GROMACS .gro file of C-alpha atoms in nm:
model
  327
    1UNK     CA    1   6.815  -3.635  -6.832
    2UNK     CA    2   6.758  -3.333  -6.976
    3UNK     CA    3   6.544  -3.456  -7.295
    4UNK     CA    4   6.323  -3.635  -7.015
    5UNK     CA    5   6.267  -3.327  -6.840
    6UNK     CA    6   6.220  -3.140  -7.137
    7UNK     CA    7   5.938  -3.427  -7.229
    8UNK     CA    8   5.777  -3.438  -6.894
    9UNK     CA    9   5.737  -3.043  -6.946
   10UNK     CA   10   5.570  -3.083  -7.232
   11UNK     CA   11   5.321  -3.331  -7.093
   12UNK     CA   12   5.273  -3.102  -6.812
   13UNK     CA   13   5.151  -2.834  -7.055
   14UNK     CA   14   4.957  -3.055  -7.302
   15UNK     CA   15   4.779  -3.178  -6.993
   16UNK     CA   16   4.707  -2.792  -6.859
   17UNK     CA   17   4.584  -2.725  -7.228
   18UNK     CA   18   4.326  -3.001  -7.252
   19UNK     CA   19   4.156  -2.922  -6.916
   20UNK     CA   20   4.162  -2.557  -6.989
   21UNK     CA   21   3.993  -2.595  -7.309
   22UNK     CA   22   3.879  -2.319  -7.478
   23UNK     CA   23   4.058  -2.096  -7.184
   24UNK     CA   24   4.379  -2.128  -7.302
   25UNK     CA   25   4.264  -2.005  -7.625
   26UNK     CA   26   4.396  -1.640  -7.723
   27UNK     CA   27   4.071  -1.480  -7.728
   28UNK     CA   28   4.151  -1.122  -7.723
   29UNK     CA   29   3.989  -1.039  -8.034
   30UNK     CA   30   3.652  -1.112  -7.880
   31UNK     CA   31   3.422  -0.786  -7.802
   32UNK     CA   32   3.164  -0.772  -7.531
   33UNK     CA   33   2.968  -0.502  -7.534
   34UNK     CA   34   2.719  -0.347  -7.235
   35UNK     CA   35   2.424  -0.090  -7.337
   36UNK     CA   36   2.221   0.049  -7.076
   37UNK     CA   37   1.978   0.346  -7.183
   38UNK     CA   38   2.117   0.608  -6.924
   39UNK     CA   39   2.488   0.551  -6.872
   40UNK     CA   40   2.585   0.843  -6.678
   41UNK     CA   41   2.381   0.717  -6.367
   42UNK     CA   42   2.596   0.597  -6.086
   43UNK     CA   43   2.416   0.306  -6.079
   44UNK     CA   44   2.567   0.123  -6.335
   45UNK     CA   45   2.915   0.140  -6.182
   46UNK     CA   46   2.904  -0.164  -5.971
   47UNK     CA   47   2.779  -0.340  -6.265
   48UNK     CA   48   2.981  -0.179  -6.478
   49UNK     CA   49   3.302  -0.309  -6.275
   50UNK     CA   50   3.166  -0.644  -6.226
   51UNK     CA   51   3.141  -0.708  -6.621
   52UNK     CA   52   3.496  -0.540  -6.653
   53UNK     CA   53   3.668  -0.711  -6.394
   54UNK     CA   54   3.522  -1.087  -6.595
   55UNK     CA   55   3.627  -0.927  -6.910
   56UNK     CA   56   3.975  -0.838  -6.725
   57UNK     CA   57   3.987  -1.259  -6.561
   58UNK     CA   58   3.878  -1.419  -6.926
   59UNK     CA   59   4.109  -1.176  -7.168
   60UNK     CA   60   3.851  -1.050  -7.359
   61UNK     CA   61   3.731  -0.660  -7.467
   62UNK     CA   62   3.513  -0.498  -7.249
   63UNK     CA   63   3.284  -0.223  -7.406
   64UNK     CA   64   2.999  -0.017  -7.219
   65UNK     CA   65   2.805   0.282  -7.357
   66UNK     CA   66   2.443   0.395  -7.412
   67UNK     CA   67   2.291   0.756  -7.421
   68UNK     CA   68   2.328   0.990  -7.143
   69UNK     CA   69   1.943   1.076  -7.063
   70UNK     CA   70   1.769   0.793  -6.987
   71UNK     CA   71   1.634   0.703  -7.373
   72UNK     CA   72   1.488   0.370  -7.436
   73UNK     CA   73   1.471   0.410  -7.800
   74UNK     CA   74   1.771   0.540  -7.827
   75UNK     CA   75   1.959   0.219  -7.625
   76UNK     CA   76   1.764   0.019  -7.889
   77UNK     CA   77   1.880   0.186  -8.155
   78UNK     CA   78   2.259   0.188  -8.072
   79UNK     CA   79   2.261  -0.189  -8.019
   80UNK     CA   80   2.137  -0.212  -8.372
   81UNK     CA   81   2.393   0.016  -8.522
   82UNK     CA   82   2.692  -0.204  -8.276
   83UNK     CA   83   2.495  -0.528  -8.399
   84UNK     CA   84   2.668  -0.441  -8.766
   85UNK     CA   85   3.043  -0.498  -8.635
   86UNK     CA   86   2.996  -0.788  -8.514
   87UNK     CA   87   3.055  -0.780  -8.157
   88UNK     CA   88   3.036  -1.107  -7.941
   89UNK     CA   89   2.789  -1.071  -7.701
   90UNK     CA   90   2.567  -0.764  -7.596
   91UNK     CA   91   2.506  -0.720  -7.258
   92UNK     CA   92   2.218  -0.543  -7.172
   93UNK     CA   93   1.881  -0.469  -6.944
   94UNK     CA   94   1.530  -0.471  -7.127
   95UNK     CA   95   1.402  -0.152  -6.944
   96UNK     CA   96   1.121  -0.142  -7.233
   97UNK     CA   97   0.862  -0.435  -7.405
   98UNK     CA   98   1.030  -0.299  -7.724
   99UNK     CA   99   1.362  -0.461  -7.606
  100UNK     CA  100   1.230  -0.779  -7.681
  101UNK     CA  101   1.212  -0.714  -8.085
  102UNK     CA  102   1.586  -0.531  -8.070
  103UNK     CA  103   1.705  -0.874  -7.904
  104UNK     CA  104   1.518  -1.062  -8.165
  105UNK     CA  105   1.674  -0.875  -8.478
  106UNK     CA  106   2.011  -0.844  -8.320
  107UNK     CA  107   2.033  -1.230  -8.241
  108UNK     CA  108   1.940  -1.239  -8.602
  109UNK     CA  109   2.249  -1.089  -8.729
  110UNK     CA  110   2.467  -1.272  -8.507
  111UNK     CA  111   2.498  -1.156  -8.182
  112UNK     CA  112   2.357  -1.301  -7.838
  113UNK     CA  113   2.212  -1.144  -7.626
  114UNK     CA  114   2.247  -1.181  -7.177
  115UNK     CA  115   2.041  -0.953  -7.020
  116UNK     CA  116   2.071  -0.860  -6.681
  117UNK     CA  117   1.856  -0.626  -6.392
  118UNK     CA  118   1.564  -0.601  -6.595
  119UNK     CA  119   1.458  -0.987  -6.820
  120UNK     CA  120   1.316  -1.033  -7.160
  121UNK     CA  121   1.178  -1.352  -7.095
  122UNK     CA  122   1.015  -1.338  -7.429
  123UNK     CA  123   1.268  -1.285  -7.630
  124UNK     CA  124   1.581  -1.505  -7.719
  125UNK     CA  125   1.834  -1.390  -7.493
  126UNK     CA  126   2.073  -1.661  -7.400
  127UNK     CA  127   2.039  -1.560  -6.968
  128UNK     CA  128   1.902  -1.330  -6.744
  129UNK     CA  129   2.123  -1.234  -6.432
  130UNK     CA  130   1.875  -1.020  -6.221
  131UNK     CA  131   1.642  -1.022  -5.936
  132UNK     CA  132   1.277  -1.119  -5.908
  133UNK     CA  133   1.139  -0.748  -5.940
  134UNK     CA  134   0.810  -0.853  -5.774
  135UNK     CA  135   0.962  -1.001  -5.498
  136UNK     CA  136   1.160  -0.668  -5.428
  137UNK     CA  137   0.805  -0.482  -5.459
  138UNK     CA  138   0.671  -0.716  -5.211
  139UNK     CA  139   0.990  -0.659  -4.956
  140UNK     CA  140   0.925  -0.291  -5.017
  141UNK     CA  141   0.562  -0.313  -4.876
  142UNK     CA  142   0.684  -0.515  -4.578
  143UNK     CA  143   0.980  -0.257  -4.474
  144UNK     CA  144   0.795   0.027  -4.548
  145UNK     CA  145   0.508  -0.104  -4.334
  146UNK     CA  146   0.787  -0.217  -4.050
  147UNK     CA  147   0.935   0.125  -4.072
  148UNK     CA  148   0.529   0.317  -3.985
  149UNK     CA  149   0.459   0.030  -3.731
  150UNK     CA  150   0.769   0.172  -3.562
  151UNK     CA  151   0.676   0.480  -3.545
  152UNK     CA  152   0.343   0.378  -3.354
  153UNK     CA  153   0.154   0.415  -3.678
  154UNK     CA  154  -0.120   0.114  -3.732
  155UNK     CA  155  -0.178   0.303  -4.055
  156UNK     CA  156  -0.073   0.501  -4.308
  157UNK     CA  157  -0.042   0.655  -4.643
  158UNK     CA  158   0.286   0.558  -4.868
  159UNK     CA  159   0.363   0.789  -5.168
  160UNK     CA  160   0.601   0.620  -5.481
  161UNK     CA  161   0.839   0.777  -5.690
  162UNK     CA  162   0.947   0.567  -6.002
  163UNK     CA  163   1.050   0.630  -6.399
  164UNK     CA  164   0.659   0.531  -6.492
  165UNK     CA  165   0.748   0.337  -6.816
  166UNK     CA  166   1.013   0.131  -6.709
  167UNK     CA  167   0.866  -0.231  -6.710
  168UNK     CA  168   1.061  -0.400  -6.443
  169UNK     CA  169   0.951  -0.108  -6.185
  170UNK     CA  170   0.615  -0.157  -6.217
  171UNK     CA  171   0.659  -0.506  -6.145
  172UNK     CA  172   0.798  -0.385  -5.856
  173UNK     CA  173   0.524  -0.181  -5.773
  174UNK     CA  174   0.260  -0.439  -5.810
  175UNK     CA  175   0.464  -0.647  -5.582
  176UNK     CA  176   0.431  -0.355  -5.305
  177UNK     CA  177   0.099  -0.292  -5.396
  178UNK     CA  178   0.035  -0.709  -5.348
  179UNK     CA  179   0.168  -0.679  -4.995
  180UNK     CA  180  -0.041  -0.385  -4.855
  181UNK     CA  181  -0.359  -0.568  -4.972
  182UNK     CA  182  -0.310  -0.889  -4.848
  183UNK     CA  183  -0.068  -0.776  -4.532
  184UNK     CA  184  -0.181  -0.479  -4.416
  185UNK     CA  185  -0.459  -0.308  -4.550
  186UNK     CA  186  -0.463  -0.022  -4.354
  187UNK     CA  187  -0.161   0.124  -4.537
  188UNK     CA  188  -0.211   0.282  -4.907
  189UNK     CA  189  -0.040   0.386  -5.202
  190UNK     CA  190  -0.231   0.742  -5.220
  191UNK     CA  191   0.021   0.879  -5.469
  192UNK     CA  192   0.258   0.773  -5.787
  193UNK     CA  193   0.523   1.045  -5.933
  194UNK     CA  194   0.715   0.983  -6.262
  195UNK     CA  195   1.072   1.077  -6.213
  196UNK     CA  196   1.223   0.989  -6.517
  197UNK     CA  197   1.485   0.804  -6.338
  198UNK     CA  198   1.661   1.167  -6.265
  199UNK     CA  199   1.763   1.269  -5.886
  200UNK     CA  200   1.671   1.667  -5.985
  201UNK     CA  201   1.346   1.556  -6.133
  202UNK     CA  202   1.311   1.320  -5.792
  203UNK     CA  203   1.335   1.615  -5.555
  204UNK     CA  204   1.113   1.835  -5.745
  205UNK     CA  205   0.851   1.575  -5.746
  206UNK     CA  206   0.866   1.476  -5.403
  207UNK     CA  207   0.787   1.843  -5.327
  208UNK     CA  208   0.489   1.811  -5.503
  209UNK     CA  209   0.370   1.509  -5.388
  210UNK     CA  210   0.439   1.590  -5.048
  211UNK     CA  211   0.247   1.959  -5.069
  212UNK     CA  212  -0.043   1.754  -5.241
  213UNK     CA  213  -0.052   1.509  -5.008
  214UNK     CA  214   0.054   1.619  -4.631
  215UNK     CA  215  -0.070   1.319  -4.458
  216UNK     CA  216   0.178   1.078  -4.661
  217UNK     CA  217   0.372   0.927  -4.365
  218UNK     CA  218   0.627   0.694  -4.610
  219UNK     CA  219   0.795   0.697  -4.957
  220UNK     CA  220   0.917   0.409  -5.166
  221UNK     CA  221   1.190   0.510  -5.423
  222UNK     CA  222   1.115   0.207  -5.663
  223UNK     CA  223   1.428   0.314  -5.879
  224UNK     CA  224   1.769   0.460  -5.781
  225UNK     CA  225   1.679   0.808  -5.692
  226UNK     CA  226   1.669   0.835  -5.317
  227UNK     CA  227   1.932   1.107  -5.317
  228UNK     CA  228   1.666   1.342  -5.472
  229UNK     CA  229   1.394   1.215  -5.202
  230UNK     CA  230   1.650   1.233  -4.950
  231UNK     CA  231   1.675   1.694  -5.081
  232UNK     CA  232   1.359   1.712  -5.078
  233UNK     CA  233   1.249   1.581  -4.706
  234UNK     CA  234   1.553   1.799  -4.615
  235UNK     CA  235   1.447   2.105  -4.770
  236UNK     CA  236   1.090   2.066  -4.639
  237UNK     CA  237   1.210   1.993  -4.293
  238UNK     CA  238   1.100   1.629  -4.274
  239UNK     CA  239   1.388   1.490  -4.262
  240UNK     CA  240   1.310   1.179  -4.011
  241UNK     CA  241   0.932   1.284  -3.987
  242UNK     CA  242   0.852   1.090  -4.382
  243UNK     CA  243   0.984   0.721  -4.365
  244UNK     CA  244   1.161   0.638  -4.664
  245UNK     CA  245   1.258   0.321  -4.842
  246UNK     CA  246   1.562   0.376  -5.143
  247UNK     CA  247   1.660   0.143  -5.410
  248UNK     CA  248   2.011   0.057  -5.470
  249UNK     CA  249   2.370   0.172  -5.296
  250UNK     CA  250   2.654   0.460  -5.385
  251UNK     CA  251   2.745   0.712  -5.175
  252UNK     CA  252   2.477   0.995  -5.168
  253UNK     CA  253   2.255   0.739  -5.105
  254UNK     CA  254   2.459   0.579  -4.809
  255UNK     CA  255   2.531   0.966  -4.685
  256UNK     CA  256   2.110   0.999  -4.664
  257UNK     CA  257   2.117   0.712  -4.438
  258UNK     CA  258   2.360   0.839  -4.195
  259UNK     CA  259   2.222   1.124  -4.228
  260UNK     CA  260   1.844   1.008  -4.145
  261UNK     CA  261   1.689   1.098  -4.459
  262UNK     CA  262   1.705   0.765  -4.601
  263UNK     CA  263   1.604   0.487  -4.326
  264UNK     CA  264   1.694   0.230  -4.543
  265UNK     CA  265   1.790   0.124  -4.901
  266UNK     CA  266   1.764  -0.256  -5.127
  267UNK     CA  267   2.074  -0.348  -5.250
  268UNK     CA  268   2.083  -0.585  -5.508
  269UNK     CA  269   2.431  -0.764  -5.565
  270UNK     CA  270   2.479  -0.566  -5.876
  271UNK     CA  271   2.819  -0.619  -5.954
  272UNK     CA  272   2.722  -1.001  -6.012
  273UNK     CA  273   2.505  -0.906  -6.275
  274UNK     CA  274   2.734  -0.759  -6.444
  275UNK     CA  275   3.046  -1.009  -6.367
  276UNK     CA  276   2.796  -1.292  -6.444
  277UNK     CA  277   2.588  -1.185  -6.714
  278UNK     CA  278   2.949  -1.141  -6.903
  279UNK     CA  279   3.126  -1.474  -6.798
  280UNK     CA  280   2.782  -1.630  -6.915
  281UNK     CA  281   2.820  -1.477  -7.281
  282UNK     CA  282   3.195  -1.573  -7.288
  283UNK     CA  283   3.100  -1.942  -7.212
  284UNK     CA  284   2.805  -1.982  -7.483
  285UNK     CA  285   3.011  -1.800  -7.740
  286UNK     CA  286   3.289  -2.027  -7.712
  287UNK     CA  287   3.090  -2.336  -7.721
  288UNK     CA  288   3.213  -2.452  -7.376
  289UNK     CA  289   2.873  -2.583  -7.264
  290UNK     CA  290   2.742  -2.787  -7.555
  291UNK     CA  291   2.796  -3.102  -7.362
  292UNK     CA  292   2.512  -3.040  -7.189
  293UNK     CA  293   2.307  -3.327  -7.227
  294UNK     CA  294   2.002  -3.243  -7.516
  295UNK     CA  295   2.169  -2.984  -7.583
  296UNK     CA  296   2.202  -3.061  -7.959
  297UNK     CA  297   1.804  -3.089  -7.934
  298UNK     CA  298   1.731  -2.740  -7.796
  299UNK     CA  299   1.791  -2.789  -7.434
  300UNK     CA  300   1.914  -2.436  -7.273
  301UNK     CA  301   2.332  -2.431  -7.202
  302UNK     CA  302   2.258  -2.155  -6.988
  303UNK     CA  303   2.037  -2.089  -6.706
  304UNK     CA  304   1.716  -1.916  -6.798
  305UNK     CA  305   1.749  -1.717  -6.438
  306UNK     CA  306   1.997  -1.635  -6.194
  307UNK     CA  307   1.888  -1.386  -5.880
  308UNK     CA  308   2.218  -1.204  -5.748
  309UNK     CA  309   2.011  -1.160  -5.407
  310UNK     CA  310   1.926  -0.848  -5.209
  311UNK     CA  311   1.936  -0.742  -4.854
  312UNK     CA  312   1.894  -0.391  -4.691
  313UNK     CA  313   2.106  -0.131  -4.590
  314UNK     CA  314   2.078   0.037  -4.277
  315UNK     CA  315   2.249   0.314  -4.025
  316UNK     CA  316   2.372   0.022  -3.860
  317UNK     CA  317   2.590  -0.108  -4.157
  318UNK     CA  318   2.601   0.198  -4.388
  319UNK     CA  319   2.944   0.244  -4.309
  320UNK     CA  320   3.051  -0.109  -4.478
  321UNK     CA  321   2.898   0.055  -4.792
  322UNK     CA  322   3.025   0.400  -4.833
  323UNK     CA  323   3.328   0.407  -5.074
  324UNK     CA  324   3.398   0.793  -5.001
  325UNK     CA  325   3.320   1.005  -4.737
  326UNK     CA  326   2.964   1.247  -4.650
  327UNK     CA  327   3.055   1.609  -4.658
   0.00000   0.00000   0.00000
C-alpha cells in the first residue's frame, strides 16, 4: 500500500511539473532590472512595487535604480554600463528619442528590453505597458474645459506646466491642444513652463506664469508635479480661484485635493506597468510563449501594447487614495 501511495505521489508531482513548465524551474539567478532617469520621484513607487511584488510571485531578482535628477543621458548611460553583466531583462520608460538607440545596442548585447509609461515603438523592445499619452492630453482638454464651464466660464485661458523635452508629454500636450481646437475653441493654451519634472522648480514657475499672465483661469500639470502648482496657487491666494488639472496620485497630491488646490488629478494604473511590464520579460526570457503560432517566423510573443487605464481622482474619492494622512 504504501509503494502505491508513494507512486501515486510521484505522479501527482510529475503531473504539477509538466503544467507548470518553466515555473517550477529554480530561477532565482535571473536579474530584472528597472531604470528610470529620476528615481527619487515618488512617482515611481507604485510602479516600483508593482514590478517588485511580480519579481516577489515569479522568484526572480528585482533591481531598480537610475540617477537622482531627472537625467536622460545619464539613464541611458547606466543601462549600458548594467547591459555588461548580463542582466535578464531591463525594464524601463523611453522619456527621450535617444532611448530608442540605447534599446537597440543593449538588445544587441543580450538583453531585452519592456518598456513601460513612456513607448519606443521604434525600437526593439519586446512590450510596452503604458497608456495612450494622446488620449490622456485629449481627457485633459475635456476636464479642464468641464472644470471653467463650471465655474460659469464659456471661455478661458489654460496655462501648462510640463518637463519640455520629455517626448511622451508633449504627446500629451498635443492631445489637449487637439481637444480645445476641435471642442471648444474658445479656451487657449496662452502659456507653456518647463519644470524639469521638479515640484520646487513647479511652484516657482507657476508664480511666474501666473504674474505674466493674470487672466489664466486653469492649469494642466502634464507631468507629476501638482504638489508644486498646488504651493504656488496657495501662496498667491488662488487657491480655488485657478482650476487645476494634476497628473498622477501620492499623497501631497491627494492632500491638494482635499485641500482645494488640486480639483482633480489622472491616475494611471501604474503599479500594472510595473507588475506587467516585469511578468512580460520573465515570460519571453524563459521561452514560455514560443508556441505562439508564426512565432518561429517573426510573429510578436508579446503584445506590442497594453494600456493599464486611467480615471480621475476627485474630493469625492480622494480619501480611497491617500496612503498617509494631510498635516
Amino acid at each position: 500500500m504504501k509503494s502505491i501511495i508513494k507512486s501515486t505521489l510521484a505522479a501527482i508531482a510529475l503531473s504539477a511539473a509538466a503544467v507548470t513548465g518553466a515555473y517550477a524551474a529554480d530561477v532565482s539567478d535571473q536579474k530584472y532590472v528597472m531604470v528610470v532617469p529620476i528615481s527619487g520621484h515618488p512617482f515611481w513607487v507604485p510602479i516600483r512595487q508593482g514590478a517588485q511584488d511580480a519579481a516577489d510571485q515569479l522568484g526572480v531578482q528585482f533591481e531598480f535604480t537610475g540617477p537622482v535628477e531627472f537625467d536622460n543621458i545619464a539613464t541611458q548611460n547606466q543601462m549600458e554600463q548594467i547591459a555588461l553583466t548580463q542582466p535578464s531583462a531591463f525594464l524601463t520608460g523611453a522619456f527621450d528619442p535617444s532611448m530608442s538607440e540605447t534599446i537597440k545596442r543593449v538588445t544587441e548585447m543580450g538583453v531585452p528590453v519592456a518598456t513601460f509609461d513612456s513607448d519606443a515603438p521604434d525600437s526593439p523592445r519586446i512590450t510596452f505597458v503604458g497608456p495612450d499619452h494622446y488620449n490622456v492630453g485629449f481627457q485633459y482638454g475635456k476636464k479642464i474645459v468641464e472644470l471653467l464651464q463650471g465655474q460659469g466660464k464659456e471661455e478661458g485661458q489654460i496655462g501648462l506646466l510640463t518637463a519640455i523635452n520629455q517626448t511622451n508629454l508633449q504627446v500629451r500636450i498635443q492631445g489637449l491642444k487637439d481637444y480645445l481646437s476641435a471642442n471648444a475653441p474658445a479656451y487657449e493654451v496662452v502659456a507653456i513652463e518647463d519644470n524639469q519634472g521638479d515640484d520646487q522648480i513647479t511652484a516657482e514657475r507657476t508664480k511666474t506664469m501666473l504674474l505674466g499672465n493674470p487672466d489664466i483661469d486653469g492649469l494642466v500639470v502634464i507631468n507629476a508635479t501638482g504638489t508644486g502648482v498646488a504651493t504656488a496657487l496657495t501662496e498667491l491666494g488662488r487657491k480655488g480661484e485657478v482650476m487645476v488639472v494634476a497628473s498622477d496620485v501620492f499623497d501631497p497630491i491627494v492632500c491638494g485635493i482635499k485641500d482645494g488646490a488640486i480639483q482633480t488629478t489622472s491616475a494611471v494604473n501604474t503599479y500594472l506597468e510595473g507588475f506587467l511590464a516585469l511578468k512580460l520579460a520573465y515570460e519571453y526570457v524563459n521561452n514560455n510563449l514560443d508556441g505562439t503560432h508564426g512565432a518561429d517566423v517573426g510573429v510578436s510573443v508579446l503584445p506590442p501594447k497594453i494600456d493599464p487605464g486611467m480615471f480621475f481622482i476627485t474630493k469625492e474619492n480622494a480619501d480611497s487614495f491617500l496612503v498617509g494622512s494631510c498635516s
